[in-house]
């Protein structure tokens, strides 16, 4: 704050002749009090520099723009490299007569594939590039956190705008209506998760616990805590699978390098291949998840990669597939690897036992079974996301069997969780002791009465 000349920092006169800072020794205040008038600077007014013209618009407009921005940015991240690759290879004989719009169509198809829309152009591809899906999720999160509004109307408008872009891109590329419906469903999930997470990070947003509290309060305590424990067990298994997939890549780097060398790619082709490999890196993590839990996965019809054995056929020249476990990495002590599902369930149950306050003997078993069901349902979704095809013939079947993975995870979490929960719950111990006493009393009573 600036200080007028002739005035001390405390607002009084500087002590100049006349006893005031005003001419004639009179103060600027009324009644000639000899005091200088104080200047008050109001800092509460909002600055007008770089103020958006949308500040007075309804909140849903900001949410709509956030969803539109997220969809377009994630789409451009795929389209622009495709155009750049086309320009870089336009002089090649293989691209003669191919318009640049074809590169845009292929990139748009990949973006739609990340939302669950199959690419029907030869070769048919149905395996979702989960890396692009994660990129779209992050775009929604970042856009909503930066420019969204934490209101229901803004959230709904953002999801609607995102779905509008999916619809327009699908219609422009000639996607069949049935496949477009799957894309709209996938786009709604991506937009809802990404935009919702971003809006909850806004300063004016409520806490996530407050948002889910109306639903949680309607659930019994064992059920609510069981769902949280199941999510914890599932997250633990996914983290272990990510570490396993990293180990596969490190140990199989020589095979990956051989595949890359055999392709004889130029700089542009190497960049395109690297982007494609990154797009499917999360898929490899989910394949490792299926291997870790027991059922394993397939890379072509009639193949199997599991802890009990490997039946590998001819694989396409994809460097990422060089990281898959070799036939000698199976059997022996590795058949005990799925015990990690029991350990994950036991670890989640240790946390659950400290949080859950039981009032009857059925609370602990219900919580353990709900945790197993929640983990199994999550595993079913993850395994389904990692299943699909990348071409005709035997390459139409890649990935794990979702039902088998779900059953393996649910069973392992149930056993590991109940082993920890039941012995440590006093109501269960009391119920078991009471049942044992009743059985003993009935048995001794029959013995005393004798035969007949």
XYZ file of C-alpha atoms in Angstrom:
452
model
C 0.000 0.000 0.000
C 1.474 3.393 -0.972
C 1.893 6.131 1.672
C 1.019 9.738 0.781
C 3.827 12.264 0.990
C 4.162 13.942 4.346
C 2.534 11.089 6.178
C 4.149 8.599 8.539
C 3.398 4.903 8.181
C 0.939 5.171 11.090
C -1.097 7.717 9.151
C -0.167 10.757 11.233
C 1.576 13.909 10.104
C 5.302 13.804 9.535
C 6.000 16.435 12.203
C 6.627 19.260 9.669
C 6.083 22.841 10.781
C 2.460 23.522 11.310
C 1.889 20.167 13.009
C 0.150 18.609 10.024
C 0.671 17.632 6.493
C -1.943 20.119 5.280
C -1.287 23.749 4.426
C -1.882 26.222 7.203
C -1.422 23.621 9.889
C -5.005 22.438 9.491
C -5.728 18.738 9.201
C -7.677 17.319 6.376
C -10.214 15.926 8.823
C -13.269 17.790 10.054
C -13.031 20.179 12.964
C -9.389 20.950 12.298
C -8.202 18.098 14.463
C -4.780 18.267 12.912
C -4.874 14.603 11.775
C -4.256 13.493 8.243
C -6.985 11.569 6.473
C -6.233 7.843 6.242
C -6.354 6.197 2.874
C -7.854 2.693 2.780
C -6.952 0.383 -0.076
C -9.623 -2.287 -0.719
C -8.003 -5.566 -1.730
C -11.291 -7.486 -1.747
C -12.219 -6.478 -5.289
C -11.373 -9.204 -7.804
C -8.817 -8.274 -10.464
C -10.152 -7.832 -13.973
C -6.964 -8.896 -15.763
C -7.462 -12.068 -17.832
C -11.042 -12.495 -16.565
C -13.062 -14.870 -18.740
C -16.260 -13.737 -20.409
C -17.856 -17.002 -19.181
C -17.678 -15.964 -15.530
C -21.328 -14.969 -15.583
C -22.480 -18.046 -17.510
C -24.344 -20.933 -15.858
C -22.191 -23.593 -14.260
C -23.261 -26.235 -16.754
C -21.618 -24.245 -19.539
C -18.243 -24.562 -17.822
C -18.808 -28.276 -17.312
C -19.766 -28.730 -20.960
C -16.611 -26.956 -22.091
C -14.511 -29.115 -19.753
C -15.941 -32.317 -21.238
C -15.541 -31.000 -24.779
C -11.961 -29.986 -24.090
C -11.097 -33.379 -22.606
C -12.525 -35.296 -25.578
C -10.881 -33.124 -28.215
C -7.480 -33.106 -26.507
C -7.347 -36.888 -26.151
C -8.497 -37.225 -29.769
C -5.841 -34.817 -31.040
C -3.135 -36.683 -29.122
C -3.904 -39.660 -31.381
C -4.736 -37.853 -34.626
C -1.786 -35.429 -34.809
C 0.938 -38.131 -34.595
C -0.920 -40.100 -37.272
C -0.892 -37.090 -39.600
C 2.781 -36.480 -38.817
C 3.602 -40.100 -39.632
C 1.682 -39.820 -42.911
C 3.553 -36.659 -43.884
C 6.898 -38.256 -42.996
C 6.153 -41.326 -45.159
C 4.224 -39.623 -47.960
C 7.108 -40.165 -50.406
C 7.175 -43.924 -49.802
C 5.780 -46.099 -52.646
C 3.454 -47.883 -50.211
C 1.531 -44.664 -49.525
C 1.005 -43.723 -53.165
C -2.645 -42.909 -53.768
C -3.513 -43.013 -50.063
C -5.096 -39.698 -48.949
C -4.128 -38.062 -45.694
C -7.703 -38.455 -44.487
C -7.057 -42.184 -44.262
C -4.523 -41.527 -41.497
C -7.134 -39.438 -39.679
C -9.709 -42.233 -40.017
C -7.310 -44.835 -38.602
C -6.374 -42.564 -35.680
C -10.039 -41.819 -34.961
C -10.730 -45.550 -35.051
C -7.989 -46.144 -32.480
C -9.473 -43.431 -30.262
C -12.889 -45.064 -30.535
C -11.305 -48.473 -29.867
C -10.034 -47.068 -26.576
C -13.716 -46.550 -25.681
C -14.762 -50.063 -26.673
C -15.668 -49.604 -30.369
C -14.174 -52.460 -32.463
C -12.153 -51.558 -35.545
C -13.919 -53.422 -38.333
C -11.448 -52.426 -41.066
C -9.100 -55.269 -42.003
C -7.621 -56.580 -39.829
C -10.385 -56.504 -37.251
C -9.146 -55.337 -33.845
C -11.215 -55.698 -30.692
C -8.461 -55.686 -28.050
C -8.813 -52.344 -26.271
C -5.628 -50.225 -26.046
C -5.944 -49.490 -22.354
C -3.071 -47.010 -22.524
C -5.202 -44.727 -24.702
C -8.120 -45.305 -22.356
C -5.962 -44.194 -19.440
C -4.923 -41.139 -21.468
C -8.570 -40.228 -22.049
C -9.278 -40.671 -18.341
C -6.405 -38.389 -17.422
C -7.577 -35.797 -19.944
C -11.030 -35.748 -18.336
C -9.509 -35.493 -14.877
C -7.134 -32.662 -15.751
C -9.755 -30.695 -17.677
C -12.365 -30.951 -14.922
C -9.880 -30.069 -12.199
C -8.659 -27.019 -14.077
C -11.836 -25.512 -15.513
C -14.856 -27.440 -14.253
C -17.380 -26.669 -11.533
C -18.254 -29.098 -8.758
C -22.010 -29.137 -9.421
C -24.351 -31.836 -10.690
C -25.339 -29.783 -13.714
C -21.702 -29.179 -14.700
C -20.900 -32.869 -14.275
C -23.860 -33.953 -16.402
C -23.088 -31.398 -19.100
C -19.455 -32.510 -19.202
C -20.383 -36.163 -19.656
C -22.931 -35.188 -22.310
C -20.384 -33.122 -24.230
C -17.864 -35.966 -24.138
C -20.464 -38.405 -25.454
C -21.338 -35.903 -28.171
C -17.768 -36.004 -29.455
C -17.787 -39.824 -29.385
C -21.055 -39.830 -31.332
C -19.833 -37.350 -33.957
C -16.522 -39.172 -34.472
C -18.302 -42.510 -34.721
C -20.815 -41.269 -37.278
C -18.097 -39.517 -39.287
C -16.025 -42.709 -39.534
C -18.998 -44.911 -40.426
C -19.127 -47.028 -37.285
C -22.124 -49.422 -37.170
C -24.830 -48.365 -34.756
C -24.425 -51.457 -32.561
C -20.712 -50.789 -32.131
C -21.410 -47.097 -31.637
C -23.713 -47.982 -28.741
C -20.851 -49.849 -27.076
C -18.653 -46.798 -27.620
C -21.193 -44.499 -26.018
C -21.338 -46.789 -23.001
C -17.547 -46.867 -22.744
C -17.360 -43.115 -23.258
C -19.889 -42.547 -20.485
C -17.795 -44.631 -18.077
C -14.563 -42.839 -19.043
C -16.121 -39.387 -18.814
C -17.947 -40.088 -15.556
C -14.864 -41.484 -13.823
C -12.408 -38.901 -15.154
C -14.590 -35.808 -14.846
C -15.947 -36.924 -11.480
C -12.454 -37.433 -10.063
C -11.358 -34.065 -11.395
C -14.361 -32.197 -10.021
C -13.814 -33.697 -6.596
C -10.363 -32.081 -6.608
C -11.816 -28.625 -7.075
C -11.519 -26.236 -4.074
C -15.289 -25.880 -3.751
C -15.946 -29.628 -4.052
C -17.070 -31.778 -1.118
C -14.992 -34.655 0.122
C -15.382 -38.007 -1.600
C -16.504 -39.508 1.694
C -19.334 -36.987 1.882
C -20.393 -37.782 -1.672
C -20.688 -41.531 -1.101
C -22.033 -41.230 2.441
C -25.740 -41.268 1.373
C -25.164 -44.648 -0.291
C -22.856 -45.994 2.373
C -25.220 -45.062 5.201
C -27.912 -47.265 3.669
C -25.657 -50.314 3.665
C -25.083 -52.518 6.716
C -21.687 -51.942 8.284
C -20.321 -55.407 7.367
C -21.297 -54.863 3.735
C -19.805 -51.359 3.505
C -16.524 -52.411 5.115
C -16.445 -55.590 3.033
C -16.644 -53.639 -0.235
C -13.721 -51.466 0.857
C -11.697 -54.529 1.852
C -12.396 -56.181 -1.504
C -11.193 -53.080 -3.351
C -8.043 -53.105 -1.224
C -7.322 -56.747 -2.030
C -7.902 -56.161 -5.744
C -5.622 -53.112 -5.791
C -2.914 -55.136 -4.052
C -3.090 -57.852 -6.702
C -2.951 -55.302 -9.546
C 0.156 -53.689 -8.039
C 1.826 -57.103 -7.773
C 0.855 -57.787 -11.387
C 2.437 -54.497 -12.492
C 5.686 -55.504 -10.775
C 5.512 -58.939 -12.424
C 4.937 -57.435 -15.893
C 7.948 -55.166 -15.381
C 10.023 -58.226 -14.463
C 8.835 -59.986 -17.619
C 9.945 -57.057 -19.781
C 13.346 -56.863 -18.100
C 14.046 -60.587 -18.367
C 12.761 -60.782 -21.936
C 14.493 -57.668 -23.248
C 16.768 -59.723 -25.503
C 13.785 -61.367 -27.215
C 12.101 -57.978 -27.555
C 15.244 -56.537 -29.137
C 15.411 -59.424 -31.627
C 11.832 -58.789 -32.744
C 12.486 -55.064 -33.130
C 15.642 -55.755 -35.162
C 13.831 -58.169 -37.468
C 11.248 -55.523 -38.366
C 13.922 -53.172 -39.844
C 11.997 -50.027 -39.014
C 12.990 -46.479 -39.829
C 12.745 -43.642 -37.318
C 9.074 -42.908 -38.008
C 8.129 -46.562 -37.883
C 10.016 -46.992 -34.617
C 8.143 -44.096 -33.039
C 4.781 -45.439 -34.213
C 5.655 -48.896 -32.881
C 6.734 -47.454 -29.522
C 3.452 -45.553 -29.192
C 1.510 -48.712 -30.008
C 3.482 -50.716 -27.457
C 2.781 -48.129 -24.763
C -0.911 -48.196 -25.658
C -1.024 -51.922 -24.838
C 1.334 -51.907 -21.851
C -1.581 -51.856 -19.337
C -3.012 -54.879 -21.164
C 0.194 -56.775 -20.429
C -0.239 -55.865 -16.749
C -3.715 -57.395 -16.732
C -2.402 -60.514 -18.453
C 0.165 -60.759 -15.669
C -2.733 -60.344 -13.227
C -4.472 -63.372 -14.764
C -1.209 -65.372 -14.658
C -0.592 -64.404 -11.043
C -4.052 -65.502 -9.899
C -3.858 -68.878 -11.630
C -6.043 -69.154 -14.759
C -3.520 -67.494 -17.065
C -4.247 -66.107 -20.529
C -4.137 -67.008 -24.203
C -2.330 -65.369 -27.126
C -4.145 -67.092 -29.946
C -6.522 -70.003 -30.196
C -5.166 -73.146 -28.586
C -2.462 -71.374 -26.570
C -2.133 -70.936 -22.834
C 0.252 -69.073 -20.561
C -0.316 -70.158 -16.951
C 1.681 -71.089 -13.870
C 0.974 -74.761 -14.463
C 2.334 -74.825 -18.018
C 2.796 -72.900 -21.244
C 1.365 -73.945 -24.604
C 2.667 -71.326 -27.028
C 2.014 -71.267 -30.733
C 3.316 -69.007 -33.466
C 3.153 -65.411 -32.269
C 2.947 -62.293 -34.436
C 6.016 -60.065 -34.724
C 5.018 -57.769 -31.889
C 7.937 -56.818 -29.609
C 5.779 -56.707 -26.491
C 4.938 -60.391 -26.919
C 8.625 -61.198 -26.551
C 8.254 -60.440 -22.840
C 5.781 -63.290 -22.275
C 6.954 -66.128 -20.021
C 8.849 -68.886 -21.803
C 7.735 -72.548 -21.603
C 10.388 -73.261 -18.974
C 8.895 -70.578 -16.696
C 6.071 -72.815 -15.507
C 5.436 -75.720 -13.186
C 7.460 -76.640 -10.143
C 7.248 -74.170 -7.309
C 5.463 -71.686 -9.567
C 2.220 -73.622 -9.191
C 2.042 -72.100 -5.693
C 2.074 -68.534 -7.049
C -1.748 -68.116 -6.861
C -1.401 -68.232 -3.080
C -0.873 -64.474 -3.385
C -4.648 -64.113 -3.694
C -5.003 -65.637 -0.239
C -2.314 -63.331 1.101
C -4.027 -60.302 -0.455
C -7.312 -61.347 1.143
C -5.602 -61.864 4.502
C -3.921 -58.454 4.321
C -7.224 -56.758 3.518
C -8.875 -58.679 6.367
C -6.277 -57.409 8.839
C -7.289 -53.851 7.986
C -10.956 -54.805 8.017
C -10.703 -56.402 11.465
C -9.459 -53.124 12.976
C -12.228 -51.056 11.393
C -15.245 -53.322 11.661
C -17.115 -53.314 14.971
C -19.132 -56.523 15.074
C -22.289 -56.964 17.069
C -23.144 -60.550 16.218
C -21.501 -63.695 14.943
C -22.648 -63.232 11.342
C -20.999 -59.829 10.855
C -17.453 -61.088 10.271
C -18.415 -63.855 7.784
C -20.658 -61.444 5.876
C -17.861 -58.870 5.636
C -15.387 -61.488 4.408
C -17.748 -62.868 1.774
C -18.687 -59.385 0.554
C -14.979 -58.548 0.235
C -14.473 -61.683 -1.856
C -17.468 -60.847 -4.060
C -16.275 -57.260 -4.584
C -12.760 -58.398 -5.497
C -14.130 -61.060 -7.838
C -16.418 -58.586 -9.580
C -13.543 -56.160 -10.079
C -11.362 -58.956 -11.438
C -14.142 -59.894 -13.867
C -14.207 -56.349 -15.257
C -10.417 -56.105 -15.536
C -10.108 -59.461 -17.264
C -12.869 -58.540 -19.720
C -11.020 -55.316 -20.586
C -7.877 -57.323 -21.372
C -9.610 -59.779 -23.708
C -10.102 -59.362 -27.451
C -8.488 -59.940 -30.815
C -5.962 -58.276 -33.096
C -6.613 -59.996 -36.392
C -8.308 -62.879 -38.218
C -7.986 -66.585 -37.581
C -6.381 -67.706 -34.358
C -5.533 -64.123 -33.344
C -9.195 -63.453 -32.543
C -8.699 -64.922 -29.053
C -6.278 -63.076 -26.814
C -6.319 -62.499 -23.085
C -7.705 -64.290 -20.028
C -11.031 -65.967 -19.443
C -12.912 -63.409 -17.283
C -15.108 -65.909 -15.430
C -12.164 -68.098 -14.395
C -10.138 -65.114 -13.196
C -13.102 -63.799 -11.206
C -13.676 -67.164 -9.513
C -9.984 -67.550 -8.683
C -9.756 -64.092 -7.129
C -13.032 -64.392 -5.229
C -12.108 -67.829 -3.856
C -8.622 -66.794 -2.803
C -9.757 -63.580 -1.133
C -12.586 -65.432 0.626
C -10.287 -68.096 2.066
C -7.562 -65.652 3.092
C -10.011 -63.170 4.568
C -12.107 -65.653 6.536
C -9.017 -67.339 7.969
C -8.058 -63.998 9.506
C -11.525 -62.685 10.410
C -13.250 -65.660 11.985
C -10.726 -66.713 14.670
C -10.193 -63.108 15.740
C -13.874 -62.212 16.258
C -15.181 -62.740 19.789
C -18.781 -63.242 18.640
C -17.733 -66.003 16.274
C -15.664 -67.657 18.982
C -18.589 -67.444 21.410
C -20.984 -68.899 18.835
C -18.609 -71.751 18.022
C -18.039 -72.475 21.709
C -21.786 -72.467 22.366
C -22.442 -74.809 19.468
C -19.675 -77.127 20.656
C -21.155 -77.198 24.175
C -24.598 -78.023 22.834
C -23.231 -80.832 20.684
C -21.241 -82.166 23.639
C -24.261 -82.008 25.944
C -26.439 -83.792 23.409
C -23.805 -86.482 22.887
C -23.246 -87.062 26.626
C -27.000 -87.096 27.228
C -27.505 -89.869 24.711
C -24.594 -91.776 26.199
C -26.140 -91.614 29.701
C -29.521 -92.796 28.503
C -27.865 -95.744 26.855
C -29.126 -97.690 23.871
C -32.859 -97.893 23.337
